Coordinates of C-alpha atoms and ligand atoms in Angstrom, one line a residue:
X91 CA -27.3 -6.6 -23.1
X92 CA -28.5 -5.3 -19.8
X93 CA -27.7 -6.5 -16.4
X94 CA -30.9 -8.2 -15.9
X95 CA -30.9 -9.7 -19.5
X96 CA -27.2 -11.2 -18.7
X97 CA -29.2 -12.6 -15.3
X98 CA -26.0 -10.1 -13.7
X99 CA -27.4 -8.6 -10.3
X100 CA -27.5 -4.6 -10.9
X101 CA -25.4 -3.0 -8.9
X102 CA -26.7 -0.7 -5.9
X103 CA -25.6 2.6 -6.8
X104 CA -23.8 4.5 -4.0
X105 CA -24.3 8.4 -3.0
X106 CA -20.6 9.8 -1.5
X107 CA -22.6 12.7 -0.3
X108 CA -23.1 10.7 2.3
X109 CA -19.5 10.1 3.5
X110 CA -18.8 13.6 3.2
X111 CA -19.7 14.5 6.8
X112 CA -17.5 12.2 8.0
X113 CA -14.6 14.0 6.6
X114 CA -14.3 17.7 7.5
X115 CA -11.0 18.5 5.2
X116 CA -13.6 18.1 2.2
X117 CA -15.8 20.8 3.7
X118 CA -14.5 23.3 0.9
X119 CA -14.1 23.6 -2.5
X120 CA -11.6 20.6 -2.5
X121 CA -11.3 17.7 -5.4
X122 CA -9.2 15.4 -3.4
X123 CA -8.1 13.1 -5.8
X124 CA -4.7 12.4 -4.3
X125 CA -5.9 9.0 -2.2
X126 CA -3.1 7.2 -3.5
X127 CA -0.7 9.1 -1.8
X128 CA -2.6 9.6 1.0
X129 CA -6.5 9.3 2.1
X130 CA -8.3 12.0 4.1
X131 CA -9.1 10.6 7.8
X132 CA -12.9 10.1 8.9
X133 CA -14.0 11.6 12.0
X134 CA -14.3 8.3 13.6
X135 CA -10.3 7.5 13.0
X136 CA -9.4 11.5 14.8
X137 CA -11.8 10.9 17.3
X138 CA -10.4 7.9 18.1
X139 CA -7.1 8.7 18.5
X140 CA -7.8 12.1 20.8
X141 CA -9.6 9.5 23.0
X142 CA -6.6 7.4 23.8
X143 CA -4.8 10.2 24.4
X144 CA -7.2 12.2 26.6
X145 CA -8.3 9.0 28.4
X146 CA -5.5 6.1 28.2
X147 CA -2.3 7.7 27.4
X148 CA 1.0 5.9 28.6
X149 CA 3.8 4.3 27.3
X150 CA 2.3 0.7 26.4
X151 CA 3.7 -2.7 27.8
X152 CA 6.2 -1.4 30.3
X153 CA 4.0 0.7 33.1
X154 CA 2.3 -1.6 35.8
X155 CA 0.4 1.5 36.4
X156 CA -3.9 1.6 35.2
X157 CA -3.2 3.6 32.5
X158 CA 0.3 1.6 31.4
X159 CA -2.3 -1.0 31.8
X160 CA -5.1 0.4 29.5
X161 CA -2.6 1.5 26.7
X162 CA -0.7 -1.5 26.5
X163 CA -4.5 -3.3 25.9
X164 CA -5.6 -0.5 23.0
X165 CA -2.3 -1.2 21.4
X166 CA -2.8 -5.0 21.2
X167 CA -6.4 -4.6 20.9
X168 CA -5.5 -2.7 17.3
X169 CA -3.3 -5.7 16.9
X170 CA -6.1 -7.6 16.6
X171 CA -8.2 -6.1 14.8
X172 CA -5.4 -6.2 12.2
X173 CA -4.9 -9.8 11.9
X174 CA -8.8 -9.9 11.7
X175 CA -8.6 -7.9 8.6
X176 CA -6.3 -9.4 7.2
X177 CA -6.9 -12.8 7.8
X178 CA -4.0 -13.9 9.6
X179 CA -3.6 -17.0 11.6
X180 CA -2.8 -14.5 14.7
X181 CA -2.1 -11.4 16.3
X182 CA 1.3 -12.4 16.9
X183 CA 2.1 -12.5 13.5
X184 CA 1.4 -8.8 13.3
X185 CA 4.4 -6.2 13.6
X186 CA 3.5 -2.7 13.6
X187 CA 5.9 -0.7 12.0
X188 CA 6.0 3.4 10.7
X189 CA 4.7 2.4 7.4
X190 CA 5.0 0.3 4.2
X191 CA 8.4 1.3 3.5
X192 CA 9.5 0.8 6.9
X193 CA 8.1 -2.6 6.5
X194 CA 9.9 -3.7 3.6
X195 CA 13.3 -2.8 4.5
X196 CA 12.6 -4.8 7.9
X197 CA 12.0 -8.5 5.6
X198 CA 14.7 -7.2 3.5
X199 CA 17.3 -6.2 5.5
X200 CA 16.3 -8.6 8.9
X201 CA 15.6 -11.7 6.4
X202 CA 16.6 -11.8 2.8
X203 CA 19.7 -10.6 3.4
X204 CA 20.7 -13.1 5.9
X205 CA 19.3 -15.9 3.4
X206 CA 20.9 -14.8 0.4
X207 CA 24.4 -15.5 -1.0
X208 CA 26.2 -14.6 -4.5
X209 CA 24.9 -15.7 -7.3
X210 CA 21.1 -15.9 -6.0
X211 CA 18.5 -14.4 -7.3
X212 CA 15.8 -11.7 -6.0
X213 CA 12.7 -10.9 -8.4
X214 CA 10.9 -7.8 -7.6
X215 CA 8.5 -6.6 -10.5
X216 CA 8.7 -3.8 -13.5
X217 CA 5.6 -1.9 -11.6
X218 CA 7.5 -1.8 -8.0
X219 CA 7.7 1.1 -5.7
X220 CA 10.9 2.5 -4.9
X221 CA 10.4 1.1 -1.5
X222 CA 9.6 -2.2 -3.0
X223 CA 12.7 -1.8 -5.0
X224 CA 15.6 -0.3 -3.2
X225 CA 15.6 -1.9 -0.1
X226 CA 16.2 -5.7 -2.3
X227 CA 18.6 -3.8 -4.5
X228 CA 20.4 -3.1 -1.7
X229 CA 20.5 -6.3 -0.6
X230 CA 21.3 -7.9 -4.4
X231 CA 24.2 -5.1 -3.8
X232 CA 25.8 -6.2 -0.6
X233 CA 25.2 -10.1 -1.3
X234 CA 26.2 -10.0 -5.2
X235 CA 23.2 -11.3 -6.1
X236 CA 21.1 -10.7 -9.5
X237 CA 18.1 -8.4 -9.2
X238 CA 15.4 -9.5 -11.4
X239 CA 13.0 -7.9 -13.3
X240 CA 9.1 -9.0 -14.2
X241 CA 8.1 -7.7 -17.2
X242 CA 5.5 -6.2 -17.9
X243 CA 2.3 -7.1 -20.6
X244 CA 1.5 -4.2 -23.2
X245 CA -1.3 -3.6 -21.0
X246 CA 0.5 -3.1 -17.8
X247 CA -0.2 -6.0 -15.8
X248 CA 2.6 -8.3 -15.2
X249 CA 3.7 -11.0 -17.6
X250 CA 3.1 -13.8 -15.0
X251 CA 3.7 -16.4 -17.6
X252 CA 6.8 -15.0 -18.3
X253 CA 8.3 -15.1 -14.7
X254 CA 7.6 -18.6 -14.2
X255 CA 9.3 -19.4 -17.0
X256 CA 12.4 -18.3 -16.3
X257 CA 11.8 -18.7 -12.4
X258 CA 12.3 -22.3 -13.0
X259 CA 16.0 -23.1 -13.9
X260 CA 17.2 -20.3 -11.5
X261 CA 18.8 -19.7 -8.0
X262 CA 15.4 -17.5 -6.9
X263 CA 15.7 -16.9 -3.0
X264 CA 12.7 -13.9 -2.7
X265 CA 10.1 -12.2 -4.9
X266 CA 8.7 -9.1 -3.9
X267 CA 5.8 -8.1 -5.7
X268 CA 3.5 -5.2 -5.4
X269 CA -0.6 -6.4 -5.3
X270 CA -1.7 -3.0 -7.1
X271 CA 0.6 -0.6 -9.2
X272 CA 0.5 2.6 -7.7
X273 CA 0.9 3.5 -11.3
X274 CA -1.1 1.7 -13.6
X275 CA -4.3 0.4 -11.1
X276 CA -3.3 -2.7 -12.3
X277 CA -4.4 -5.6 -10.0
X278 CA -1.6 -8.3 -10.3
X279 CA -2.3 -11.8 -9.3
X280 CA -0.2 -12.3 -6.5
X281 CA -1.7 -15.9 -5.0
X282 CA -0.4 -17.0 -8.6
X283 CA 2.8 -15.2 -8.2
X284 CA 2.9 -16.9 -4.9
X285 CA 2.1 -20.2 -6.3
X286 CA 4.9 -20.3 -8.7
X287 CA 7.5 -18.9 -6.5
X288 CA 6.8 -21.5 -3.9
X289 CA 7.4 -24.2 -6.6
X290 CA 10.8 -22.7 -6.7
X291 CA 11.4 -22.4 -3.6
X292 CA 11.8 -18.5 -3.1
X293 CA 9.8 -16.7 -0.4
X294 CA 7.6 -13.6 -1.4
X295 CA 6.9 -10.3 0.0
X296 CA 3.3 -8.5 -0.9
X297 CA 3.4 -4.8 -1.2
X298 CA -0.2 -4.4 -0.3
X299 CA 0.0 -0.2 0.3
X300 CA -2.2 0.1 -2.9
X301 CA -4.5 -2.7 -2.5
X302 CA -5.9 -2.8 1.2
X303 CA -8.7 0.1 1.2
X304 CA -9.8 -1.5 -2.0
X305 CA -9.6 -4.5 -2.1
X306 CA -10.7 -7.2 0.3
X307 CA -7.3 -8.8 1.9
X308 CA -6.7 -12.3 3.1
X309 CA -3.2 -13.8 3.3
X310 CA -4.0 -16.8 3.7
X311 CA -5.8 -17.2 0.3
X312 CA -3.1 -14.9 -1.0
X313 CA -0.5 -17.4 0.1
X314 CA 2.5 -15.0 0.7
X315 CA 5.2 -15.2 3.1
X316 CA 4.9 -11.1 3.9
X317 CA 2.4 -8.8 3.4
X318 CA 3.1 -5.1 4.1
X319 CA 0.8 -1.9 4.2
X320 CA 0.7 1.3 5.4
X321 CA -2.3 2.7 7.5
X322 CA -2.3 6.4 6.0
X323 CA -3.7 4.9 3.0
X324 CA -7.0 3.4 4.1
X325 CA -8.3 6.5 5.8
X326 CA -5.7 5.5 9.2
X327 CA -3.1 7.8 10.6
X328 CA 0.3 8.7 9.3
X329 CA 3.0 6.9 11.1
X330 CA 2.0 3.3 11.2
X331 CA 1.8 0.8 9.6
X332 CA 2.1 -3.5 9.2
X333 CA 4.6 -6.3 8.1
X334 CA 2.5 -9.4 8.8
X335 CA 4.6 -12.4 8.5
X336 CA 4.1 -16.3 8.6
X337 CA 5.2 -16.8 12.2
X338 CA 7.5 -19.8 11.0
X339 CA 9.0 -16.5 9.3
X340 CA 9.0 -14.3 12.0
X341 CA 10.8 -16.4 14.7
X342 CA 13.9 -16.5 11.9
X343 CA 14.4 -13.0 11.2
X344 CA 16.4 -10.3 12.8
X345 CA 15.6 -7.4 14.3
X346 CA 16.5 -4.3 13.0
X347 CA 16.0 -1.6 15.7
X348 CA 17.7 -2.3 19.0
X349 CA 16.6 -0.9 22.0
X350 CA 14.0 -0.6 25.1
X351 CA 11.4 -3.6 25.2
X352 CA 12.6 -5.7 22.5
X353 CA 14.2 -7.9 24.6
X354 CA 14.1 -10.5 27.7
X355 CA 17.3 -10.0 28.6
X356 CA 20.5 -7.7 28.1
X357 CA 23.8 -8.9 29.5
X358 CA 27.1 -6.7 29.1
X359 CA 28.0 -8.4 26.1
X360 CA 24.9 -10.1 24.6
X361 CA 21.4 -10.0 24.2
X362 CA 18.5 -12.1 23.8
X363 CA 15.2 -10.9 21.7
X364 CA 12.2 -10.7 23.1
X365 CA 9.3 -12.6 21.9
X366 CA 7.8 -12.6 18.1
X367 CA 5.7 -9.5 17.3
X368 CA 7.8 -7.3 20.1
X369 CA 10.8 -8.1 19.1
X370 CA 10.5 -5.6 15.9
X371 CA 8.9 -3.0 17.5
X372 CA 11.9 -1.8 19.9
X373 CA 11.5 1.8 21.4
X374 CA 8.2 3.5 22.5
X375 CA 5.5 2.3 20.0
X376 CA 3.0 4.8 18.0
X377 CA 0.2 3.5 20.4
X378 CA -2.1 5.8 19.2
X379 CA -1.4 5.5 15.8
X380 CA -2.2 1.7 16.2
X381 CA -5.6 3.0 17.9
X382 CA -6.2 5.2 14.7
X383 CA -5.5 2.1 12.5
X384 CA -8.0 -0.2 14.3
X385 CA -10.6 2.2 13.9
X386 CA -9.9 3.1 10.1
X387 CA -10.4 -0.6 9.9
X388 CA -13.6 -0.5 11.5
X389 CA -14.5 2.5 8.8
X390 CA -13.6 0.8 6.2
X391 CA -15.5 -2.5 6.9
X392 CA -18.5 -0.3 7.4
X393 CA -18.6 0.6 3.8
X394 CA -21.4 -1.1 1.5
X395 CA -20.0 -3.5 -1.4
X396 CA -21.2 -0.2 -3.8
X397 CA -18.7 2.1 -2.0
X398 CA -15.8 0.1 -3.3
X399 CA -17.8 -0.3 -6.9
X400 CA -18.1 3.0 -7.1
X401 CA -14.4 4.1 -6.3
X402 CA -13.6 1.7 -9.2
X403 CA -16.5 3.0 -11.5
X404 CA -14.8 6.9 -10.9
X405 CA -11.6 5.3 -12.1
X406 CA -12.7 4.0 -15.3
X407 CA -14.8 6.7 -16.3
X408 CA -11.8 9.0 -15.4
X409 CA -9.8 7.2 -17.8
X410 CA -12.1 6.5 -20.5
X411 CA -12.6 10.0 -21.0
X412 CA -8.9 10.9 -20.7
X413 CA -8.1 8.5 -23.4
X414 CA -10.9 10.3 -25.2
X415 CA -9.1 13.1 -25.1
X416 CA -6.5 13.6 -28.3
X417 CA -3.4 14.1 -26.7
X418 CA -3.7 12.2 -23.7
X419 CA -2.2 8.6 -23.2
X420 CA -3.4 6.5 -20.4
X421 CA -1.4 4.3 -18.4
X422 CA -2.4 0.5 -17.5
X423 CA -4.7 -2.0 -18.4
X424 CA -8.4 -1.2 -19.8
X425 CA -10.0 -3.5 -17.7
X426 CA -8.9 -4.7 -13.9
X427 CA -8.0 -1.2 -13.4
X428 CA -8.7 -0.1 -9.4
X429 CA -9.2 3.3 -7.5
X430 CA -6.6 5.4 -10.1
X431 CA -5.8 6.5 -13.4
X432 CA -2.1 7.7 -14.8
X433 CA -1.9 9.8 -17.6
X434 CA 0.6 12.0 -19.6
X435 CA -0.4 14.7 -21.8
X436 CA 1.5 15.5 -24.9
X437 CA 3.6 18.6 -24.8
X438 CA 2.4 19.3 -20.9
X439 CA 4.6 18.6 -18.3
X440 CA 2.9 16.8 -15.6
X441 CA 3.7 19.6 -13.0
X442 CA 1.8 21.8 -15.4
X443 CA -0.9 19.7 -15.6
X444 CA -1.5 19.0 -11.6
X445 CA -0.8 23.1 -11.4
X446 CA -3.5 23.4 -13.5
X447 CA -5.9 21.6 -11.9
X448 CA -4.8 22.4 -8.1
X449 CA -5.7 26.2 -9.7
X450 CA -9.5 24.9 -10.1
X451 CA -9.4 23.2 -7.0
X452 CA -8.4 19.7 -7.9
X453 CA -5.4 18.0 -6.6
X454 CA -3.8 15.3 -8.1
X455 CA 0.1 13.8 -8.0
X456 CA 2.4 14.3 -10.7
X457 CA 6.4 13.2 -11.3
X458 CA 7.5 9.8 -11.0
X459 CA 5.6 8.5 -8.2
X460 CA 8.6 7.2 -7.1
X461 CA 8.5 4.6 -9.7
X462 CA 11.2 5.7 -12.0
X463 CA 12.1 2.8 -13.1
X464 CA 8.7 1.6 -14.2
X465 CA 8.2 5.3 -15.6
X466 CA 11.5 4.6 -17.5
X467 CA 10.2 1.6 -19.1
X468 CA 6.9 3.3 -20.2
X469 CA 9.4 6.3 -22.1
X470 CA 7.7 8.8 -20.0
X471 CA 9.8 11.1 -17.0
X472 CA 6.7 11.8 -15.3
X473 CA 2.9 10.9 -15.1
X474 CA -0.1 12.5 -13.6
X475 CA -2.2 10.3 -11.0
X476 CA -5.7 11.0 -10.0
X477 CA -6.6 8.2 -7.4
X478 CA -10.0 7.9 -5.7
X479 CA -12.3 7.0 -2.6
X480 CA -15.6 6.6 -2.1
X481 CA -16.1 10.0 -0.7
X482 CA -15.0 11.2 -4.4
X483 CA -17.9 11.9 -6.9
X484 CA -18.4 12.1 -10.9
X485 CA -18.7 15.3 -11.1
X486 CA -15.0 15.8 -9.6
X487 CA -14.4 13.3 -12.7
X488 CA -15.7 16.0 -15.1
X489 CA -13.2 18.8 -13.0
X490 CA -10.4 16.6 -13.5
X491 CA -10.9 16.4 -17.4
X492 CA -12.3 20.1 -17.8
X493 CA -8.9 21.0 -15.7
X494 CA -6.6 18.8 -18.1
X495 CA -8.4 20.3 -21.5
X496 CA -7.8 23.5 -20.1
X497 CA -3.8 22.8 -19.1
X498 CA -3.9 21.6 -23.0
X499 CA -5.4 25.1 -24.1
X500 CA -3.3 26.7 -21.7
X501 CA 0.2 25.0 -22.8
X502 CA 0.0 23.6 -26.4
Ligands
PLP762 C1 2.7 0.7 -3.9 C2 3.3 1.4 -2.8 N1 4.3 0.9 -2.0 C3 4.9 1.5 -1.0 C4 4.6 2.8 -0.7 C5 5.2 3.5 0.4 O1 4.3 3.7 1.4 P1 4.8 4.6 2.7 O2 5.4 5.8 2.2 O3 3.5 4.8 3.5 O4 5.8 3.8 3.4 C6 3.6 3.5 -1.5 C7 3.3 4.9 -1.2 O5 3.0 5.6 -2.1 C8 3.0 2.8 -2.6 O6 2.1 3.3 -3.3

């Protein structure tokens, strides 16, 4: 049935060739198909963060000087324009911080851990991150607590169903749950996730690093208690990065880095914090890599409904015709995939593979993703990731599979 037969608007199609410009890196013969790790910055995100430092630089929120003063408004402007994107309740509710990982270690390590005692219970799924999964290890560790696990469906979503049901009868203090596998593309439903851990009474941390440039992001609907992202993977600068928190949340935990401007007043022997975000942002902030973030965000909410489409429709094409390809196993669901593919290739190692294709120009991630103990559970040591954006086009689709036949000719 065609779209118009099914009554389904068609979608608009979308020409990257038109986003190229903005990205001078892909001015040579470049397949960057490595976005999961990292995006490539628009001009608009390096311009703006050569402007705040040829025009506003200072140290922000401590100089009563015009710069001090124009600095200390760019960094909270960015604030802004974060809990705008997000769809948080306030700026104050929004801790910059170096990255994802740095992030998640702060709500482990400055909450959980003070909230959990022996014999609890923290959940974090089968798809997690390492730096989804250490830092609550850790704390399981030092609290002698249980670390629990969320299995996984055969087709690489999580078994949802499954985690409520045991959720129920148990001591469950804190989820944390990634939003999209960096792995699999999955999409997992994490309002749901949120729903039932709420029932139970446990709190839940979102790892959004995979989900924001894709995927439009509201907490609120979400329902989570944290949400954490890093900017260098929505086209923003390296370096910075967000835990937003419920500010009910925020005003229990602790700090974690001590120091200049995180207080409102040091004694000899004591200390009291300063107020909710600053309190978790002690030292000199990465002013400009908040500048850099605001305007990625601005990027990114300039591109058309068929940019995002389009990402998505590189992605299943990619691993359609992998999984064509005898051989070749794909990773993760059919459908509900977003932005990246996973694949192993029978008899190639994964470094052979992604050697391979960097030798025609295409580069793509391969080992363990720092997933190994999703990685473990699919029987695989390593995978190789091709990961998309909308400046990426079909015909680096077509490299990437003419690059793995010819690591198969090559190796096998
Ligand atoms: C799902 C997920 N979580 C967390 C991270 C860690 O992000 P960062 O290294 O920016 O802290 C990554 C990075 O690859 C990721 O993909």
């Amino acid at each position: 049935m065609n779209s118009q037969a099914s009554g389904a608007v068609p979608e608009p199609s979308f020409e990257p060739a038109t986003l190229r410009p903005h990205f001078a890196i892909l001015n040579r013969e470049l397949a960057w198909l490595d976005n999961a790790a990292t995006t490539q910055r628009p001009e608009a995100v390096l311009k703006a963060m050569a402007q705040f430092y040829r025009r506003h630089n200072a140290n922000p929120r401590r100089s009563v000087h015009r710069l001090g003063a124009e600095a200390t408004t760019a960094y909270e402007r960015a604030r802004l324009a974060v809990a705008q994107f997000i769809g948080a309740r306030s700026a104050d509710e929004v801790v910059f911080t170096a990255g994802t990982t740095a992030a998640l270690n702060l709500v482990a390590a400055g909450m959980a851990r003070w909230e959990i005692g022996p014999g609890d219970e923290i959940w974090v799924s089968a798809a997690e991150h390492h730096s989804n999964w250490v830092p609550w290890q850790q704390v399981a560790r030092a609290m002698n607590a249980a670390l629990r696990v969320i299995p996984l469906l055969p087709d690489g979503r999580l078994d949802v169903a499954a985690f409520r049901k045991r959720l129920a009868a148990r001591r469950t203090k804190w989820v944390a749950v990634t939003w999209v596998s960096n792995v699999l593309g999955a999409v997992n439903d994490v309002a749901e996730i949120c729903a039932a851990a709420h029932a139970a009474g446990a709190r839940v941390v979102v790892d959004g690093a995979q989900g924001v440039a894709h995927l439009p992001t509201n907490v609120a609907q979400m329902d989570c208690d944290f949400f954490a992202f890093s900017g260098h993977k929505m086209y923003g600068p390296f370096g910075i990065g967000v835990l937003w928190g419920r500010q009910e949340w925020l005003t229990q935990m602790e700090p974690l880095i001590f120091g200049g401007e995180m207080i409102s007043r040091v004694d000899e022997r004591s200390a009291q914090w300063a107020e909710v975000p600053a309190r978790f942002e002690g030292g000199t902030p990465n002013a400009a890599g908040a500048v850099g973030l605001a305007a990625a965000i601005e990027w990114l909410r300039g591109l058309p409904a068929a940019a995002h489409a389009h990402v998505n429709q590189l992605a299943r094409e990619a691993a359609e015709q992998l999984a064509a390809l005898p051989g070749v196993q794909v990773w993760g669901p059919r459908e509900g995939r977003v932005a990246l593919v996973s694949f192993s290739v029978d008899r190639v190692h994964a470094h052979d593979v992604a050697q391979v294709l960097d030798d025609r120009g295409v580069a793509v991630r391969a080992g363990h993703l720092c997933a190994q103990p999703l990685l473990r559970r699919l029987g695989t040591p390593s995978v190789v990731r091709a990961s998309f954006a909308p400046y990426n086009t079909r015909d680096e689709v077509a490299r990437l599979v003419a690059g793995v036949r010819a690591a198969q000719e090559l190796f096998t």
